[in-house]
Amino acid sequence: MRRHLLYPGSFDPPTLGHLDLIRRGHGVFPKLTVAVLRNGAKSPLFSVEERLQMLRKLTKGLKGVSVDSFDGLLIDYIRRLKNPVVLRGLRVVSDFEYEFQMALMNRKLEPTFEVLYMMPDERYSYISASLVREVARLGGPVEKFVPDEVARRVREAMAGKVSEG
Ligand code: PNS
């Protein structure tokens, strides 16, 4: 029986939806690893180190939850961790197509690959990290979409940009 859940993603930035999913995953599996992809987007809002710091702060106190990062193929990382089950969120129908392709590709690459989909609370179903990045970059408020710690860092990052430019 597998008891380890792996939640991989970009988390740029971590949103209330991500946090909701972490809590849900934590509620059903004793061990959960949140893993940030290193070789992701070319111009992220936050560096991988900043995202790791934020995720560590957000998951502090959740026993059995750890935060890590990975490079390269997800299935290679999964093999190194001895085959955890992958956790992914499904918010809206349009998520399904991408997740479906990714899951089947991963399963072709590694036949033991398993994925568990969970739905975040409906309050968060419209929130995506990419929309939050856009709002942040255009100077809008992000408090309703991300945890307080992340909102604070977004404000800091934007204040830095304004004074630099
Ligand atoms: O938060 P995201 O951006 O939706 O997460 C996507 C992620 C990181 C899970 C996916 O891009 C991934 O697994 N990337 C690692 C590279 C890889 O294995 N690609 C093949 C996937 S079929």
mmCIF file with all atom_site columns, C-alpha atoms and ligand atoms in Angstrom:
data_model
loop_
_atom_site.group_PDB
_atom_site.id
_atom_site.type_symbol
_atom_site.label_atom_id
_atom_site.label_alt_id
_atom_site.label_comp_id
_atom_site.label_asym_id
_atom_site.label_entity_id
_atom_site.label_seq_id
_atom_site.pdbx_PDB_ins_code
_atom_site.Cartn_x
_atom_site.Cartn_y
_atom_site.Cartn_z
_atom_site.occupancy
_atom_site.B_iso_or_equiv
_atom_site.pdbx_formal_charge
_atom_site.auth_seq_id
_atom_site.auth_comp_id
_atom_site.auth_asym_id
_atom_site.auth_atom_id
_atom_site.pdbx_PDB_model_num
ATOM   1   C CA  . MET A 1 1   ? 0.000   0.000  0.000   1.00 0.00 ? 1   MET A CA  1
ATOM   2   C CA  . ARG A 1 2   ? 1.430   3.402  -0.926  1.00 0.00 ? 2   ARG A CA  1
ATOM   3   C CA  . ARG A 1 3   ? 1.346   5.960  1.859   1.00 0.00 ? 3   ARG A CA  1
ATOM   4   C CA  . HIS A 1 4   ? 3.298   8.797  0.284   1.00 0.00 ? 4   HIS A CA  1
ATOM   5   C CA  . LEU A 1 5   ? 1.664   11.547 -1.776  1.00 0.00 ? 5   LEU A CA  1
ATOM   6   C CA  . LEU A 1 6   ? 3.697   13.857 -4.014  1.00 0.00 ? 6   LEU A CA  1
ATOM   7   C CA  . TYR A 1 7   ? 2.211   17.203 -5.041  1.00 0.00 ? 7   TYR A CA  1
ATOM   8   C CA  . PRO A 1 8   ? 4.344   18.564 -7.910  1.00 0.00 ? 8   PRO A CA  1
ATOM   9   C CA  . GLY A 1 9   ? 3.843   21.940 -9.539  1.00 0.00 ? 9   GLY A CA  1
ATOM   10  C CA  . SER A 1 10  ? 5.210   25.358 -10.381 1.00 0.00 ? 10  SER A CA  1
ATOM   11  C CA  . PHE A 1 11  ? 3.647   27.137 -7.374  1.00 0.00 ? 11  PHE A CA  1
ATOM   12  C CA  . ASP A 1 12  ? 4.511   30.550 -8.833  1.00 0.00 ? 12  ASP A CA  1
ATOM   13  C CA  . PRO A 1 13  ? 3.095   31.805 -6.556  1.00 0.00 ? 13  PRO A CA  1
ATOM   14  C CA  . PRO A 1 14  ? 1.462   29.366 -4.095  1.00 0.00 ? 14  PRO A CA  1
ATOM   15  C CA  . THR A 1 15  ? -2.267  30.183 -4.060  1.00 0.00 ? 15  THR A CA  1
ATOM   16  C CA  . LEU A 1 16  ? -5.163  29.537 -1.671  1.00 0.00 ? 16  LEU A CA  1
ATOM   17  C CA  . GLY A 1 17  ? -6.155  26.714 -4.036  1.00 0.00 ? 17  GLY A CA  1
ATOM   18  C CA  . HIS A 1 18  ? -2.741  25.050 -3.666  1.00 0.00 ? 18  HIS A CA  1
ATOM   19  C CA  . LEU A 1 19  ? -2.933  25.373 0.112   1.00 0.00 ? 19  LEU A CA  1
ATOM   20  C CA  . ASP A 1 20  ? -6.433  23.881 0.128   1.00 0.00 ? 20  ASP A CA  1
ATOM   21  C CA  . LEU A 1 21  ? -5.180  20.911 -1.886  1.00 0.00 ? 21  LEU A CA  1
ATOM   22  C CA  . ILE A 1 22  ? -2.174  20.419 0.408   1.00 0.00 ? 22  ILE A CA  1
ATOM   23  C CA  . ARG A 1 23  ? -4.559  20.302 3.397   1.00 0.00 ? 23  ARG A CA  1
ATOM   24  C CA  . ARG A 1 24  ? -6.829  17.822 1.621   1.00 0.00 ? 24  ARG A CA  1
ATOM   25  C CA  . GLY A 1 25  ? -3.927  15.579 0.603   1.00 0.00 ? 25  GLY A CA  1
ATOM   26  C CA  . HIS A 1 26  ? -2.547  15.765 4.126   1.00 0.00 ? 26  HIS A CA  1
ATOM   27  C CA  . GLY A 1 27  ? -5.943  14.605 5.383   1.00 0.00 ? 27  GLY A CA  1
ATOM   28  C CA  . VAL A 1 28  ? -5.834  11.321 3.449   1.00 0.00 ? 28  VAL A CA  1
ATOM   29  C CA  . PHE A 1 29  ? -2.138  10.300 3.228   1.00 0.00 ? 29  PHE A CA  1
ATOM   30  C CA  . PRO A 1 30  ? 0.250   10.275 6.226   1.00 0.00 ? 30  PRO A CA  1
ATOM   31  C CA  . LYS A 1 31  ? 3.189   11.626 4.181   1.00 0.00 ? 31  LYS A CA  1
ATOM   32  C CA  . LEU A 1 32  ? 2.985   14.443 1.642   1.00 0.00 ? 32  LEU A CA  1
ATOM   33  C CA  . THR A 1 33  ? 5.816   16.063 -0.315  1.00 0.00 ? 33  THR A CA  1
ATOM   34  C CA  . VAL A 1 34  ? 5.178   19.345 -2.100  1.00 0.00 ? 34  VAL A CA  1
ATOM   35  C CA  . ALA A 1 35  ? 7.699   19.614 -4.949  1.00 0.00 ? 35  ALA A CA  1
ATOM   36  C CA  . VAL A 1 36  ? 8.521   22.733 -6.949  1.00 0.00 ? 36  VAL A CA  1
ATOM   37  C CA  . LEU A 1 37  ? 9.651   22.259 -10.543 1.00 0.00 ? 37  LEU A CA  1
ATOM   38  C CA  . ARG A 1 38  ? 13.071  23.893 -11.094 1.00 0.00 ? 38  ARG A CA  1
ATOM   39  C CA  . ASN A 1 39  ? 13.269  23.964 -14.870 1.00 0.00 ? 39  ASN A CA  1
ATOM   40  C CA  . GLY A 1 40  ? 9.923   25.694 -15.378 1.00 0.00 ? 40  GLY A CA  1
ATOM   41  C CA  . ALA A 1 41  ? 8.952   29.087 -16.824 1.00 0.00 ? 41  ALA A CA  1
ATOM   42  C CA  . LYS A 1 42  ? 11.698  31.396 -18.080 1.00 0.00 ? 42  LYS A CA  1
ATOM   43  C CA  . SER A 1 43  ? 10.545  34.554 -16.280 1.00 0.00 ? 43  SER A CA  1
ATOM   44  C CA  . PRO A 1 44  ? 8.885   33.511 -13.033 1.00 0.00 ? 44  PRO A CA  1
ATOM   45  C CA  . LEU A 1 45  ? 7.378   35.947 -10.540 1.00 0.00 ? 45  LEU A CA  1
ATOM   46  C CA  . PHE A 1 46  ? 9.332   34.280 -7.707  1.00 0.00 ? 46  PHE A CA  1
ATOM   47  C CA  . SER A 1 47  ? 12.586  32.309 -7.765  1.00 0.00 ? 47  SER A CA  1
ATOM   48  C CA  . VAL A 1 48  ? 12.390  28.635 -6.870  1.00 0.00 ? 48  VAL A CA  1
ATOM   49  C CA  . GLU A 1 49  ? 14.136  29.401 -3.554  1.00 0.00 ? 49  GLU A CA  1
ATOM   50  C CA  . GLU A 1 50  ? 11.493  32.032 -2.695  1.00 0.00 ? 50  GLU A CA  1
ATOM   51  C CA  . ARG A 1 51  ? 8.693   29.606 -3.555  1.00 0.00 ? 51  ARG A CA  1
ATOM   52  C CA  . LEU A 1 52  ? 10.287  26.921 -1.368  1.00 0.00 ? 52  LEU A CA  1
ATOM   53  C CA  . GLN A 1 53  ? 10.554  29.396 1.515   1.00 0.00 ? 53  GLN A CA  1
ATOM   54  C CA  . MET A 1 54  ? 6.897   30.413 1.159   1.00 0.00 ? 54  MET A CA  1
ATOM   55  C CA  . LEU A 1 55  ? 5.692   26.800 0.925   1.00 0.00 ? 55  LEU A CA  1
ATOM   56  C CA  . ARG A 1 56  ? 7.758   25.827 3.977   1.00 0.00 ? 56  ARG A CA  1
ATOM   57  C CA  . LYS A 1 57  ? 6.196   28.649 5.965   1.00 0.00 ? 57  LYS A CA  1
ATOM   58  C CA  . LEU A 1 58  ? 2.689   27.760 4.775   1.00 0.00 ? 58  LEU A CA  1
ATOM   59  C CA  . THR A 1 59  ? 3.037   24.080 5.666   1.00 0.00 ? 59  THR A CA  1
ATOM   60  C CA  . LYS A 1 60  ? 4.803   24.600 8.982   1.00 0.00 ? 60  LYS A CA  1
ATOM   61  C CA  . GLY A 1 61  ? 2.872   22.673 11.615  1.00 0.00 ? 61  GLY A CA  1
ATOM   62  C CA  . LEU A 1 62  ? 1.412   20.162 9.155   1.00 0.00 ? 62  LEU A CA  1
ATOM   63  C CA  . LYS A 1 63  ? 2.967   16.927 10.424  1.00 0.00 ? 63  LYS A CA  1
ATOM   64  C CA  . GLY A 1 64  ? 4.248   14.651 7.665   1.00 0.00 ? 64  GLY A CA  1
ATOM   65  C CA  . VAL A 1 65  ? 4.343   17.443 5.060   1.00 0.00 ? 65  VAL A CA  1
ATOM   66  C CA  . SER A 1 66  ? 7.702   18.391 3.525   1.00 0.00 ? 66  SER A CA  1
ATOM   67  C CA  . VAL A 1 67  ? 8.758   20.721 0.723   1.00 0.00 ? 67  VAL A CA  1
ATOM   68  C CA  . ASP A 1 68  ? 11.317  19.888 -1.957  1.00 0.00 ? 68  ASP A CA  1
ATOM   69  C CA  . SER A 1 69  ? 12.235  20.790 -5.542  1.00 0.00 ? 69  SER A CA  1
ATOM   70  C CA  . PHE A 1 70  ? 13.018  18.734 -8.627  1.00 0.00 ? 70  PHE A CA  1
ATOM   71  C CA  . ASP A 1 71  ? 14.573  19.072 -12.037 1.00 0.00 ? 71  ASP A CA  1
ATOM   72  C CA  . GLY A 1 72  ? 13.875  17.187 -15.224 1.00 0.00 ? 72  GLY A CA  1
ATOM   73  C CA  . LEU A 1 73  ? 11.251  14.513 -15.672 1.00 0.00 ? 73  LEU A CA  1
ATOM   74  C CA  . LEU A 1 74  ? 8.658   14.000 -12.961 1.00 0.00 ? 74  LEU A CA  1
ATOM   75  C CA  . ILE A 1 75  ? 8.865   10.207 -13.329 1.00 0.00 ? 75  ILE A CA  1
ATOM   76  C CA  . ASP A 1 76  ? 12.633  10.234 -12.655 1.00 0.00 ? 76  ASP A CA  1
ATOM   77  C CA  . TYR A 1 77  ? 12.009  12.156 -9.442  1.00 0.00 ? 77  TYR A CA  1
ATOM   78  C CA  . ILE A 1 78  ? 9.170   9.778  -8.532  1.00 0.00 ? 78  ILE A CA  1
ATOM   79  C CA  . ARG A 1 79  ? 11.483  6.790  -8.984  1.00 0.00 ? 79  ARG A CA  1
ATOM   80  C CA  . ARG A 1 80  ? 14.036  8.388  -6.659  1.00 0.00 ? 80  ARG A CA  1
ATOM   81  C CA  . LEU A 1 81  ? 11.292  8.827  -4.020  1.00 0.00 ? 81  LEU A CA  1
ATOM   82  C CA  . LYS A 1 82  ? 10.260  5.145  -4.406  1.00 0.00 ? 82  LYS A CA  1
ATOM   83  C CA  . ASN A 1 83  ? 7.015   5.669  -6.274  1.00 0.00 ? 83  ASN A CA  1
ATOM   84  C CA  . PRO A 1 84  ? 4.756   8.021  -4.337  1.00 0.00 ? 84  PRO A CA  1
ATOM   85  C CA  . VAL A 1 85  ? 1.247   8.637  -5.670  1.00 0.00 ? 85  VAL A CA  1
ATOM   86  C CA  . VAL A 1 86  ? 1.012   12.003 -7.425  1.00 0.00 ? 86  VAL A CA  1
ATOM   87  C CA  . LEU A 1 87  ? -1.562  14.560 -6.262  1.00 0.00 ? 87  LEU A CA  1
ATOM   88  C CA  . ARG A 1 88  ? -3.016  17.044 -8.737  1.00 0.00 ? 88  ARG A CA  1
ATOM   89  C CA  . GLY A 1 89  ? -5.913  19.455 -8.465  1.00 0.00 ? 89  GLY A CA  1
ATOM   90  C CA  . LEU A 1 90  ? -8.896  19.553 -10.809 1.00 0.00 ? 90  LEU A CA  1
ATOM   91  C CA  . ARG A 1 91  ? -10.681 22.885 -10.696 1.00 0.00 ? 91  ARG A CA  1
ATOM   92  C CA  . VAL A 1 92  ? -12.660 23.151 -13.886 1.00 0.00 ? 92  VAL A CA  1
ATOM   93  C CA  . VAL A 1 93  ? -13.361 20.908 -16.878 1.00 0.00 ? 93  VAL A CA  1
ATOM   94  C CA  . SER A 1 94  ? -10.607 22.553 -18.917 1.00 0.00 ? 94  SER A CA  1
ATOM   95  C CA  . ASP A 1 95  ? -8.013  21.247 -16.442 1.00 0.00 ? 95  ASP A CA  1
ATOM   96  C CA  . PHE A 1 96  ? -8.993  17.719 -17.358 1.00 0.00 ? 96  PHE A CA  1
ATOM   97  C CA  . GLU A 1 97  ? -7.546  17.698 -20.874 1.00 0.00 ? 97  GLU A CA  1
ATOM   98  C CA  . TYR A 1 98  ? -4.058  18.745 -19.753 1.00 0.00 ? 98  TYR A CA  1
ATOM   99  C CA  . GLU A 1 99  ? -4.093  16.419 -16.748 1.00 0.00 ? 99  GLU A CA  1
ATOM   100 C CA  . PHE A 1 100 ? -5.373  13.512 -18.862 1.00 0.00 ? 100 PHE A CA  1
ATOM   101 C CA  . GLN A 1 101 ? -2.546  13.870 -21.383 1.00 0.00 ? 101 GLN A CA  1
ATOM   102 C CA  . MET A 1 102 ? 0.084   14.363 -18.706 1.00 0.00 ? 102 MET A CA  1
ATOM   103 C CA  . ALA A 1 103 ? -1.097  11.341 -16.679 1.00 0.00 ? 103 ALA A CA  1
ATOM   104 C CA  . LEU A 1 104 ? -1.142  9.006  -19.667 1.00 0.00 ? 104 LEU A CA  1
ATOM   105 C CA  . MET A 1 105 ? 2.241   10.226 -20.897 1.00 0.00 ? 105 MET A CA  1
ATOM   106 C CA  . ASN A 1 106 ? 3.697   9.690  -17.433 1.00 0.00 ? 106 ASN A CA  1
ATOM   107 C CA  . ARG A 1 107 ? 2.146   6.228  -17.261 1.00 0.00 ? 107 ARG A CA  1
ATOM   108 C CA  . LYS A 1 108 ? 3.650   5.295  -20.629 1.00 0.00 ? 108 LYS A CA  1
ATOM   109 C CA  . LEU A 1 109 ? 7.044   6.431  -19.348 1.00 0.00 ? 109 LEU A CA  1
ATOM   110 C CA  . GLU A 1 110 ? 6.600   4.646  -16.012 1.00 0.00 ? 110 GLU A CA  1
ATOM   111 C CA  . PRO A 1 111 ? 3.852   1.981  -15.820 1.00 0.00 ? 111 PRO A CA  1
ATOM   112 C CA  . THR A 1 112 ? 3.650   2.168  -11.998 1.00 0.00 ? 112 THR A CA  1
ATOM   113 C CA  . PHE A 1 113 ? 2.748   5.897  -12.163 1.00 0.00 ? 113 PHE A CA  1
ATOM   114 C CA  . GLU A 1 114 ? -0.460  6.638  -10.236 1.00 0.00 ? 114 GLU A CA  1
ATOM   115 C CA  . VAL A 1 115 ? -2.214  9.964  -9.792  1.00 0.00 ? 115 VAL A CA  1
ATOM   116 C CA  . LEU A 1 116 ? -4.920  11.117 -7.419  1.00 0.00 ? 116 LEU A CA  1
ATOM   117 C CA  . TYR A 1 117 ? -7.057  14.130 -8.350  1.00 0.00 ? 117 TYR A CA  1
ATOM   118 C CA  . MET A 1 118 ? -8.699  16.238 -5.704  1.00 0.00 ? 118 MET A CA  1
ATOM   119 C CA  . MET A 1 119 ? -11.032 19.185 -6.112  1.00 0.00 ? 119 MET A CA  1
ATOM   120 C CA  . PRO A 1 120 ? -10.240 22.347 -4.193  1.00 0.00 ? 120 PRO A CA  1
ATOM   121 C CA  . ASP A 1 121 ? -13.053 24.128 -2.403  1.00 0.00 ? 121 ASP A CA  1
ATOM   122 C CA  . GLU A 1 122 ? -15.345 25.844 -4.903  1.00 0.00 ? 122 GLU A CA  1
ATOM   123 C CA  . ARG A 1 123 ? -14.278 29.218 -3.461  1.00 0.00 ? 123 ARG A CA  1
ATOM   124 C CA  . TYR A 1 124 ? -10.925 28.667 -5.173  1.00 0.00 ? 124 TYR A CA  1
ATOM   125 C CA  . SER A 1 125 ? -11.978 27.055 -8.438  1.00 0.00 ? 125 SER A CA  1
ATOM   126 C CA  . TYR A 1 126 ? -11.320 30.216 -10.485 1.00 0.00 ? 126 TYR A CA  1
ATOM   127 C CA  . ILE A 1 127 ? -7.872  30.876 -9.014  1.00 0.00 ? 127 ILE A CA  1
ATOM   128 C CA  . SER A 1 128 ? -4.803  30.025 -11.078 1.00 0.00 ? 128 SER A CA  1
ATOM   129 C CA  . ALA A 1 129 ? -1.189  31.006 -10.407 1.00 0.00 ? 129 ALA A CA  1
ATOM   130 C CA  . SER A 1 130 ? -0.905  32.416 -13.938 1.00 0.00 ? 130 SER A CA  1
ATOM   131 C CA  . LEU A 1 131 ? -3.843  34.812 -13.406 1.00 0.00 ? 131 LEU A CA  1
ATOM   132 C CA  . VAL A 1 132 ? -2.463  35.802 -10.003 1.00 0.00 ? 132 VAL A CA  1
ATOM   133 C CA  . ARG A 1 133 ? 0.902   36.568 -11.668 1.00 0.00 ? 133 ARG A CA  1
ATOM   134 C CA  . GLU A 1 134 ? -0.835  38.722 -14.251 1.00 0.00 ? 134 GLU A CA  1
ATOM   135 C CA  . VAL A 1 135 ? -2.810  40.665 -11.642 1.00 0.00 ? 135 VAL A CA  1
ATOM   136 C CA  . ALA A 1 136 ? 0.357   41.121 -9.557  1.00 0.00 ? 136 ALA A CA  1
ATOM   137 C CA  . ARG A 1 137 ? 2.471   42.264 -12.499 1.00 0.00 ? 137 ARG A CA  1
ATOM   138 C CA  . LEU A 1 138 ? -0.157  44.818 -13.454 1.00 0.00 ? 138 LEU A CA  1
ATOM   139 C CA  . GLY A 1 139 ? -0.249  46.182 -9.925  1.00 0.00 ? 139 GLY A CA  1
ATOM   140 C CA  . GLY A 1 140 ? -3.591  44.704 -8.798  1.00 0.00 ? 140 GLY A CA  1
ATOM   141 C CA  . PRO A 1 141 ? -4.395  43.396 -5.309  1.00 0.00 ? 141 PRO A CA  1
ATOM   142 C CA  . VAL A 1 142 ? -3.883  39.652 -4.847  1.00 0.00 ? 142 VAL A CA  1
ATOM   143 C CA  . GLU A 1 143 ? -4.978  39.275 -1.194  1.00 0.00 ? 143 GLU A CA  1
ATOM   144 C CA  . LYS A 1 144 ? -8.145  37.359 -2.116  1.00 0.00 ? 144 LYS A CA  1
ATOM   145 C CA  . PHE A 1 145 ? -6.251  34.692 -4.053  1.00 0.00 ? 145 PHE A CA  1
ATOM   146 C CA  . VAL A 1 146 ? -3.129  33.880 -2.069  1.00 0.00 ? 146 VAL A CA  1
ATOM   147 C CA  . PRO A 1 147 ? -2.214  33.299 1.593   1.00 0.00 ? 147 PRO A CA  1
ATOM   148 C CA  . ASP A 1 148 ? -1.260  36.460 3.565   1.00 0.00 ? 148 ASP A CA  1
ATOM   149 C CA  . GLU A 1 149 ? 2.432   35.548 3.555   1.00 0.00 ? 149 GLU A CA  1
ATOM   150 C CA  . VAL A 1 150 ? 2.430   35.328 -0.252  1.00 0.00 ? 150 VAL A CA  1
ATOM   151 C CA  . ALA A 1 151 ? 0.463   38.577 -0.641  1.00 0.00 ? 151 ALA A CA  1
ATOM   152 C CA  . ARG A 1 152 ? 3.044   40.323 1.524   1.00 0.00 ? 152 ARG A CA  1
ATOM   153 C CA  . ARG A 1 153 ? 5.866   39.026 -0.673  1.00 0.00 ? 153 ARG A CA  1
ATOM   154 C CA  . VAL A 1 154 ? 4.039   40.027 -3.852  1.00 0.00 ? 154 VAL A CA  1
ATOM   155 C CA  . ARG A 1 155 ? 3.673   43.568 -2.471  1.00 0.00 ? 155 ARG A CA  1
ATOM   156 C CA  . GLU A 1 156 ? 7.376   43.622 -1.577  1.00 0.00 ? 156 GLU A CA  1
ATOM   157 C CA  . ALA A 1 157 ? 8.392   42.315 -5.000  1.00 0.00 ? 157 ALA A CA  1
ATOM   158 C CA  . MET A 1 158 ? 6.220   44.891 -6.768  1.00 0.00 ? 158 MET A CA  1
ATOM   159 C CA  . ALA A 1 159 ? 7.454   47.759 -4.540  1.00 0.00 ? 159 ALA A CA  1
ATOM   160 C CA  . GLY A 1 160 ? 11.037  46.715 -5.439  1.00 0.00 ? 160 GLY A CA  1
ATOM   161 C CA  . LYS A 1 161 ? 10.199  46.770 -9.156  1.00 0.00 ? 161 LYS A CA  1
ATOM   162 C CA  . VAL A 1 162 ? 8.630   50.231 -8.961  1.00 0.00 ? 162 VAL A CA  1
ATOM   163 C CA  . SER A 1 163 ? 11.593  51.727 -7.093  1.00 0.00 ? 163 SER A CA  1
ATOM   164 C CA  . GLU A 1 164 ? 14.073  49.979 -9.467  1.00 0.00 ? 164 GLU A CA  1
ATOM   165 C CA  . GLY A 1 165 ? 12.327  51.145 -12.595 1.00 0.00 ? 165 GLY A CA  1
HETATM 166 O O1  . PNS B 2 .   ? 1.761   23.731 -11.580 1.00 0.00 ? 1   PNS B O1  1
HETATM 167 P P1  . PNS B 2 .   ? 1.922   23.175 -12.967 1.00 0.00 ? 1   PNS B P1  1
HETATM 168 O O2  . PNS B 2 .   ? 2.753   24.112 -13.801 1.00 0.00 ? 1   PNS B O2  1
HETATM 169 O O3  . PNS B 2 .   ? 0.612   22.828 -13.608 1.00 0.00 ? 1   PNS B O3  1
HETATM 170 O O4  . PNS B 2 .   ? 2.760   21.806 -12.816 1.00 0.00 ? 1   PNS B O4  1
HETATM 171 C C1  . PNS B 2 .   ? 3.139   21.056 -13.942 1.00 0.00 ? 1   PNS B C1  1
HETATM 172 C C2  . PNS B 2 .   ? 4.172   19.977 -13.584 1.00 0.00 ? 1   PNS B C2  1
HETATM 173 C C3  . PNS B 2 .   ? 5.338   20.553 -12.834 1.00 0.00 ? 1   PNS B C3  1
HETATM 174 C C4  . PNS B 2 .   ? 3.512   18.900 -12.720 1.00 0.00 ? 1   PNS B C4  1
HETATM 175 C C5  . PNS B 2 .   ? 4.637   19.345 -14.937 1.00 0.00 ? 1   PNS B C5  1
HETATM 176 O O5  . PNS B 2 .   ? 5.000   20.357 -15.822 1.00 0.00 ? 1   PNS B O5  1
HETATM 177 C C6  . PNS B 2 .   ? 5.822   18.393 -14.791 1.00 0.00 ? 1   PNS B C6  1
HETATM 178 O O6  . PNS B 2 .   ? 5.679   17.323 -14.256 1.00 0.00 ? 1   PNS B O6  1
HETATM 179 N N1  . PNS B 2 .   ? 6.991   18.821 -15.275 1.00 0.00 ? 1   PNS B N1  1
HETATM 180 C C7  . PNS B 2 .   ? 8.230   18.057 -15.178 1.00 0.00 ? 1   PNS B C7  1
HETATM 181 C C8  . PNS B 2 .   ? 8.715   17.628 -16.551 1.00 0.00 ? 1   PNS B C8  1
HETATM 182 C C9  . PNS B 2 .   ? 7.985   16.401 -17.030 1.00 0.00 ? 1   PNS B C9  1
HETATM 183 O O7  . PNS B 2 .   ? 8.021   15.345 -16.429 1.00 0.00 ? 1   PNS B O7  1
HETATM 184 N N2  . PNS B 2 .   ? 7.294   16.555 -18.162 1.00 0.00 ? 1   PNS B N2  1
HETATM 185 C C10 . PNS B 2 .   ? 6.500   15.495 -18.769 1.00 0.00 ? 1   PNS B C10 1
HETATM 186 C C11 . PNS B 2 .   ? 5.120   15.503 -18.193 1.00 0.00 ? 1   PNS B C11 1
HETATM 187 S S1  . PNS B 2 .   ? 4.102   14.467 -19.112 1.00 0.00 ? 1   PNS B S1  1
#
